[in-house]
Amino acid sequence: TDEIMQQEIRPLVAVDIIEQLHRQFAILSGGRGKDGAPIITFPEFAGFSEIPDDDFLNVVTYLTSIPSLEAASIGFIIIIDRRRDKWSAVKASLTRIAGAFPGNLQLVFVLRPSRFIQRAIADIGIKLYRDDFKMKVPIIMLNSVSDLHGYIDKSQLTRELGGTLEYGHSQWIHHRTAIENFAMTVKTTAQMLQTFGTDLAETELPNDVQCTEELLSSHSDHHSKLKDELKLAVKQGATLLTCIREPVTRSANSKLSPDELENVATVERLLAQLDETEKAFDQFWTKHHLKLEQCLQLRHFEHDFREVKLTLDNLMETQAGFADIGDSVTRVENLLKEQKHLEEKGQEPLEKAQSLALHGEQLIQNNHYAVDSIRPKCVELRRICDDFTNETKKKYDILGKSLELHKQLDKASQWCEAGIYLLASQAVDKCQSQEGAETALVEIEKFLVTAKEHQLSNPKEFYNQFDMILTPEIKANAQRIVQKLEDVHEMFDKRQVSLKKLAAKQTRPVQPVAPHPESSPKRASPKITRPAAVENLEQFCFASGRGPAAQNGNHALVQGLIEKCISKSPGHIINELIETERVYVEELQSIIEGYASEMDNPNLVHLIPSALQNKKEILFGNLPEIYYFHNRIFLKEIENCIENPELLARCFFEKKDLQIYEKYCQNKPRSEALWRQCGDSIFFQECQRKLDHKLSLDAYLLKPVQRITKYQLLLKEMLKCSKNSEGTAELEEALATMLDIIKSVNDSMHQIAITGYEGDVSELGKLLMQGSFNVWTDHKKGHNKVKDLARFKPMQRHLFLYTKMLLFCKKREENTDGHEKTASYSFKNSLKMSTVGITENVKGDNKKFEIWYNGREEVYIIQASSVELKNTWISEIRKVLTGQLEACR
């Protein structure tokens, strides 16, 4: 129990009556009677009777409260020194003491007045008034201090009373004040500790890391301040103890008075209580601090768990999206690469999860208070890690099976192709003889021995082996190839029957057909699913001895016919688009990683020419933006069209993003100029060597320009295959979008070559058309000769039609360091579209049209290269003028 907190506050302390104490009309010198009774002395004081009752009562009450309860219970000895005073002073003192003394009295000693008359009066007065004093204790009248020594030992009396007891009133007051201040400090400190402890016990633990850190910091700061307060209090008590013991320290012969010993005991008791309070608080703080630290550990653990769990969930979701098992060897190999990439991508979060689970187990082993919250999270982390690992292994197993399956299918298909080629290449004229027929039979038998390699002879066993991955599409493909194997075997059986008959006897001659040995079989793409009609046609040609193969023995013609038929298939076109798109993305990636990123490689900086420093954006343009679009968006969308070819059109007419090529093409002249300046540097040679590229970088930088023109060709092929089908309208819209994008890119390439125009071309509105024309001008205000000359001599002008302006430029071509010519357009004149008019036919020439300006003050006769081009320009100009008219209305 805290003794300081439980004891009552004394009614008076020295500081409350400091002025009265300094008057020294009553002192507690520290002396004791023979039985240990405390001695209170009332020394000679001239104005004793004038002291207010409250002051007297306060001082006496305070003095009687200082000795211990044990000493006070014996009773106080009062010594009243009135040797220099009168009997009236003695009487007044006894009366006041008798009426106001708050403690138990044992004896009252009165040093009577020393003057003879006053002594006599005192003797008489004490006899007459003893009963009036109402004291139940003896009142002993003494004539001198010598008489007093007979009752109290000199060592317990001050020098004023003839004793040897050292007493300094100012020092006594100072000690009392210091002791009481220290007691109050101890009590206040204990109260602060208790209040702080209560606050800590009632504090709710936060639910996030930041608040927990702030709470831990706040409590630690408060704890440090309280510890500082404790240190100051202990230091204060030690200093006070030293001051009280100072006489003993100064002189070995000195002894402390009982009151001083009690003071020492009081300070020591307060220091002991302070120490006990500190220990109790430290124990509580240690537990509380540990709980806060564990709470912070828990919040960090929970925060890390949420982050890792989110990453793992995303990883599992991505893995779950890998449902494709591939429809060809190439596709399966790409899927294996993607799975490998996902596995590598998952290593870091998996390691974090395992590390976090281990950290959670350590927290549990360290007796963390939140075991019930930590353990399930550790179990969950390990479960997800195991699930991902098991699922990855399962994916590898399935893809491995799929790869083996497609390799076997490819091998079987190749065997069929080789067999068909063998049958087609056996010359009919040579087989007419017995020797030729036997040779052909041996060739066939040797070839049939290789049939075991394709392992598709037993379809049931094959289906059982790959049952786990046989999707309807793969199964249909396998059945097709199995059927093809059966057909080829049947073809060989028929050929063997025929040859055996020829080997046994001579038959009528057959028109010889010489094969073309240089013809080689073409390997069918595993991506292409051939129509059944094509398969039947191929088998029919070889089995029946009719058709192109029978006429000239050239299997390549049959193969070409089949490929031509297949090329009309939308599936083939989509497969070609996807394959070339993948190659294109890989090429873009190789440029960015093998060249652009290497420009930031500190190991190759010294190889970069100074002319190329800080010009990566000029050389590569927005190639990273193009790569990002194709790799992350476009490729994935067209891959989704394998099963749904009708969705292909939407990939184009919804993709205005392809206009990023406009920026790339506009930058191409600057890029080529920089390449011509730096292309032969060692840096590019080193990059090309690392990439093992046969072509230099400039050939790869041309890829985007080539690629953007490829799409419209593929869309045209799709339109041919899908004519009059349900998705024709969407394909036509997609083709129109692509053509518009290509036109926009082409127009922008011409626009950036305009020179001499003082305004901002971007403020002229959208560029609608551009092209070269013959132009005649007619100015009403011009000189006649000038007008005649202008009327009969055309000028070559390149026109740029914007929504707000029509620009007339002169085309100039310049050679650049021996390379191809580059065009530029020198600005000559401009017409505001808001003030022009148009006449469609001029003097019966259907290739000419007329633009007049400012009420025909200026007339421009323009001749196009074709009627179609003229009509297109007139249509666009009329649209602009109509739009302006509607805006005005």
PDB file of C-alpha atoms in Angstrom, residues 447-537:
ATOM      1  CA  PHE A 447       8.768 -45.786 -94.802  1.00  0.00           C
ATOM      2  CA  LEU A 448       5.946 -47.694 -93.102  1.00  0.00           C
ATOM      3  CA  VAL A 449       8.415 -48.921 -90.458  1.00  0.00           C
ATOM      4  CA  THR A 450       8.745 -45.304 -89.308  1.00  0.00           C
ATOM      5  CA  ALA A 451       5.018 -45.193 -88.558  1.00  0.00           C
ATOM      6  CA  LYS A 452       5.722 -46.433 -85.035  1.00  0.00           C
ATOM      7  CA  GLU A 453       7.392 -43.095 -84.195  1.00  0.00           C
ATOM      8  CA  HIS A 454       4.185 -41.087 -84.360  1.00  0.00           C
ATOM      9  CA  GLN A 455       2.528 -43.394 -81.758  1.00  0.00           C
ATOM     10  CA  LEU A 456      -0.985 -42.674 -82.954  1.00  0.00           C
ATOM     11  CA  SER A 457      -1.698 -46.138 -84.251  1.00  0.00           C
ATOM     12  CA  ASN A 458      -3.885 -46.907 -81.215  1.00  0.00           C
ATOM     13  CA  PRO A 459      -6.408 -44.041 -80.786  1.00  0.00           C
ATOM     14  CA  LYS A 460      -7.903 -45.508 -77.601  1.00  0.00           C
ATOM     15  CA  GLU A 461      -4.514 -45.693 -75.896  1.00  0.00           C
ATOM     16  CA  PHE A 462      -3.727 -42.199 -77.137  1.00  0.00           C
ATOM     17  CA  TYR A 463      -6.969 -40.753 -75.715  1.00  0.00           C
ATOM     18  CA  ASN A 464      -6.373 -42.484 -72.361  1.00  0.00           C
ATOM     19  CA  GLN A 465      -2.860 -41.052 -72.168  1.00  0.00           C
ATOM     20  CA  PHE A 466      -3.973 -37.456 -72.776  1.00  0.00           C
ATOM     21  CA  ASP A 467      -7.493 -37.600 -71.367  1.00  0.00           C
ATOM     22  CA  MET A 468      -6.829 -34.840 -68.796  1.00  0.00           C
ATOM     23  CA  ILE A 469      -6.111 -32.239 -71.481  1.00  0.00           C
ATOM     24  CA  LEU A 470      -8.345 -33.334 -74.334  1.00  0.00           C
ATOM     25  CA  THR A 471     -10.554 -30.335 -74.981  1.00  0.00           C
ATOM     26  CA  PRO A 472     -13.195 -30.672 -77.716  1.00  0.00           C
ATOM     27  CA  GLU A 473     -11.010 -28.635 -80.112  1.00  0.00           C
ATOM     28  CA  ILE A 474      -7.866 -30.695 -79.441  1.00  0.00           C
ATOM     29  CA  LYS A 475      -9.825 -33.906 -79.633  1.00  0.00           C
ATOM     30  CA  ALA A 476     -11.309 -32.873 -82.973  1.00  0.00           C
ATOM     31  CA  ASN A 477      -7.829 -32.015 -84.272  1.00  0.00           C
ATOM     32  CA  ALA A 478      -6.465 -35.347 -83.030  1.00  0.00           C
ATOM     33  CA  GLN A 479      -9.344 -37.199 -84.668  1.00  0.00           C
ATOM     34  CA  ARG A 480      -8.660 -35.364 -87.904  1.00  0.00           C
ATOM     35  CA  ILE A 481      -5.004 -36.365 -87.825  1.00  0.00           C
ATOM     36  CA  VAL A 482      -5.887 -39.960 -86.858  1.00  0.00           C
ATOM     37  CA  GLN A 483      -8.306 -40.032 -89.773  1.00  0.00           C
ATOM     38  CA  LYS A 484      -5.583 -38.602 -91.991  1.00  0.00           C
ATOM     39  CA  LEU A 485      -3.226 -41.372 -90.821  1.00  0.00           C
ATOM     40  CA  GLU A 486      -5.829 -43.965 -91.677  1.00  0.00           C
ATOM     41  CA  ASP A 487      -6.325 -42.386 -95.096  1.00  0.00           C
ATOM     42  CA  VAL A 488      -2.581 -42.314 -95.759  1.00  0.00           C
ATOM     43  CA  HIS A 489      -2.250 -45.945 -94.646  1.00  0.00           C
ATOM     44  CA  GLU A 490      -5.124 -46.823 -96.946  1.00  0.00           C
ATOM     45  CA  MET A 491      -3.346 -44.997 -99.770  1.00  0.00           C
ATOM     46  CA  PHE A 492      -0.195 -47.017 -99.057  1.00  0.00           C
ATOM     47  CA  ASP A 493      -2.212 -50.240 -98.926  1.00  0.00           C
ATOM     48  CA  LYS A 494      -3.726 -49.525-102.326  1.00  0.00           C
ATOM     49  CA  ARG A 495      -0.330 -48.586-103.734  1.00  0.00           C
ATOM     50  CA  GLN A 496       1.225 -51.774-102.316  1.00  0.00           C
ATOM     51  CA  VAL A 497      -1.532 -53.903-103.884  1.00  0.00           C
ATOM     52  CA  SER A 498      -0.939 -52.236-107.247  1.00  0.00           C
ATOM     53  CA  LEU A 499       2.850 -52.573-107.032  1.00  0.00           C
ATOM     54  CA  LYS A 500       2.667 -56.224-105.962  1.00  0.00           C
ATOM     55  CA  LYS A 501       0.563 -56.962-109.017  1.00  0.00           C
ATOM     56  CA  LEU A 502       3.096 -55.132-111.180  1.00  0.00           C
ATOM     57  CA  ALA A 503       5.933 -57.033-109.534  1.00  0.00           C
ATOM     58  CA  ALA A 504       4.180 -60.353-110.197  1.00  0.00           C
ATOM     59  CA  LYS A 505       3.380 -59.732-113.857  1.00  0.00           C
ATOM     60  CA  GLN A 506       3.530 -57.034-116.491  1.00  0.00           C
ATOM     61  CA  THR A 507       0.518 -54.843-116.936  1.00  0.00           C
ATOM     62  CA  ARG A 508      -0.521 -52.497-119.712  1.00  0.00           C
ATOM     63  CA  PRO A 509       1.632 -49.392-119.864  1.00  0.00           C
ATOM     64  CA  VAL A 510       0.589 -46.205-118.169  1.00  0.00           C
ATOM     65  CA  GLN A 511       1.329 -42.739-119.471  1.00  0.00           C
ATOM     66  CA  PRO A 512       4.613 -41.814-117.721  1.00  0.00           C
ATOM     67  CA  VAL A 513       4.732 -38.673-115.576  1.00  0.00           C
ATOM     68  CA  ALA A 514       8.101 -37.304-114.588  1.00  0.00           C
ATOM     69  CA  PRO A 515       8.250 -35.907-111.096  1.00  0.00           C
ATOM     70  CA  HIS A 516      10.050 -32.711-110.161  1.00  0.00           C
ATOM     71  CA  PRO A 517      12.650 -33.800-107.619  1.00  0.00           C
ATOM     72  CA  GLU A 518      13.393 -30.231-106.612  1.00  0.00           C
ATOM     73  CA  SER A 519       9.882 -29.934-105.230  1.00  0.00           C
ATOM     74  CA  SER A 520       9.904 -30.358-101.509  1.00  0.00           C
ATOM     75  CA  PRO A 521       6.999 -30.876 -99.138  1.00  0.00           C
ATOM     76  CA  LYS A 522       5.791 -27.843 -97.273  1.00  0.00           C
ATOM     77  CA  ARG A 523       5.211 -28.349 -93.620  1.00  0.00           C
ATOM     78  CA  ALA A 524       1.663 -27.442 -92.704  1.00  0.00           C
ATOM     79  CA  SER A 525       1.399 -24.885 -89.979  1.00  0.00           C
ATOM     80  CA  PRO A 526       0.044 -26.454 -86.792  1.00  0.00           C
ATOM     81  CA  LYS A 527      -1.990 -23.315 -86.268  1.00  0.00           C
ATOM     82  CA  ILE A 528      -4.117 -23.957 -89.389  1.00  0.00           C
ATOM     83  CA  THR A 529      -7.187 -26.160 -89.322  1.00  0.00           C
ATOM     84  CA  ARG A 530      -7.738 -27.352 -92.874  1.00  0.00           C
ATOM     85  CA  PRO A 531     -11.293 -27.810 -94.150  1.00  0.00           C
ATOM     86  CA  ALA A 532     -12.383 -31.375 -94.665  1.00  0.00           C
ATOM     87  CA  ALA A 533     -12.883 -30.667 -98.385  1.00  0.00           C
ATOM     88  CA  VAL A 534      -9.199 -29.807 -98.724  1.00  0.00           C
ATOM     89  CA  GLU A 535      -8.111 -33.002 -96.995  1.00  0.00           C
ATOM     90  CA  ASN A 536     -10.363 -35.058 -99.236  1.00  0.00           C
ATOM     91  CA  LEU A 537      -9.083 -33.276-102.312  1.00  0.00           C
TER      92      LEU A 537
END
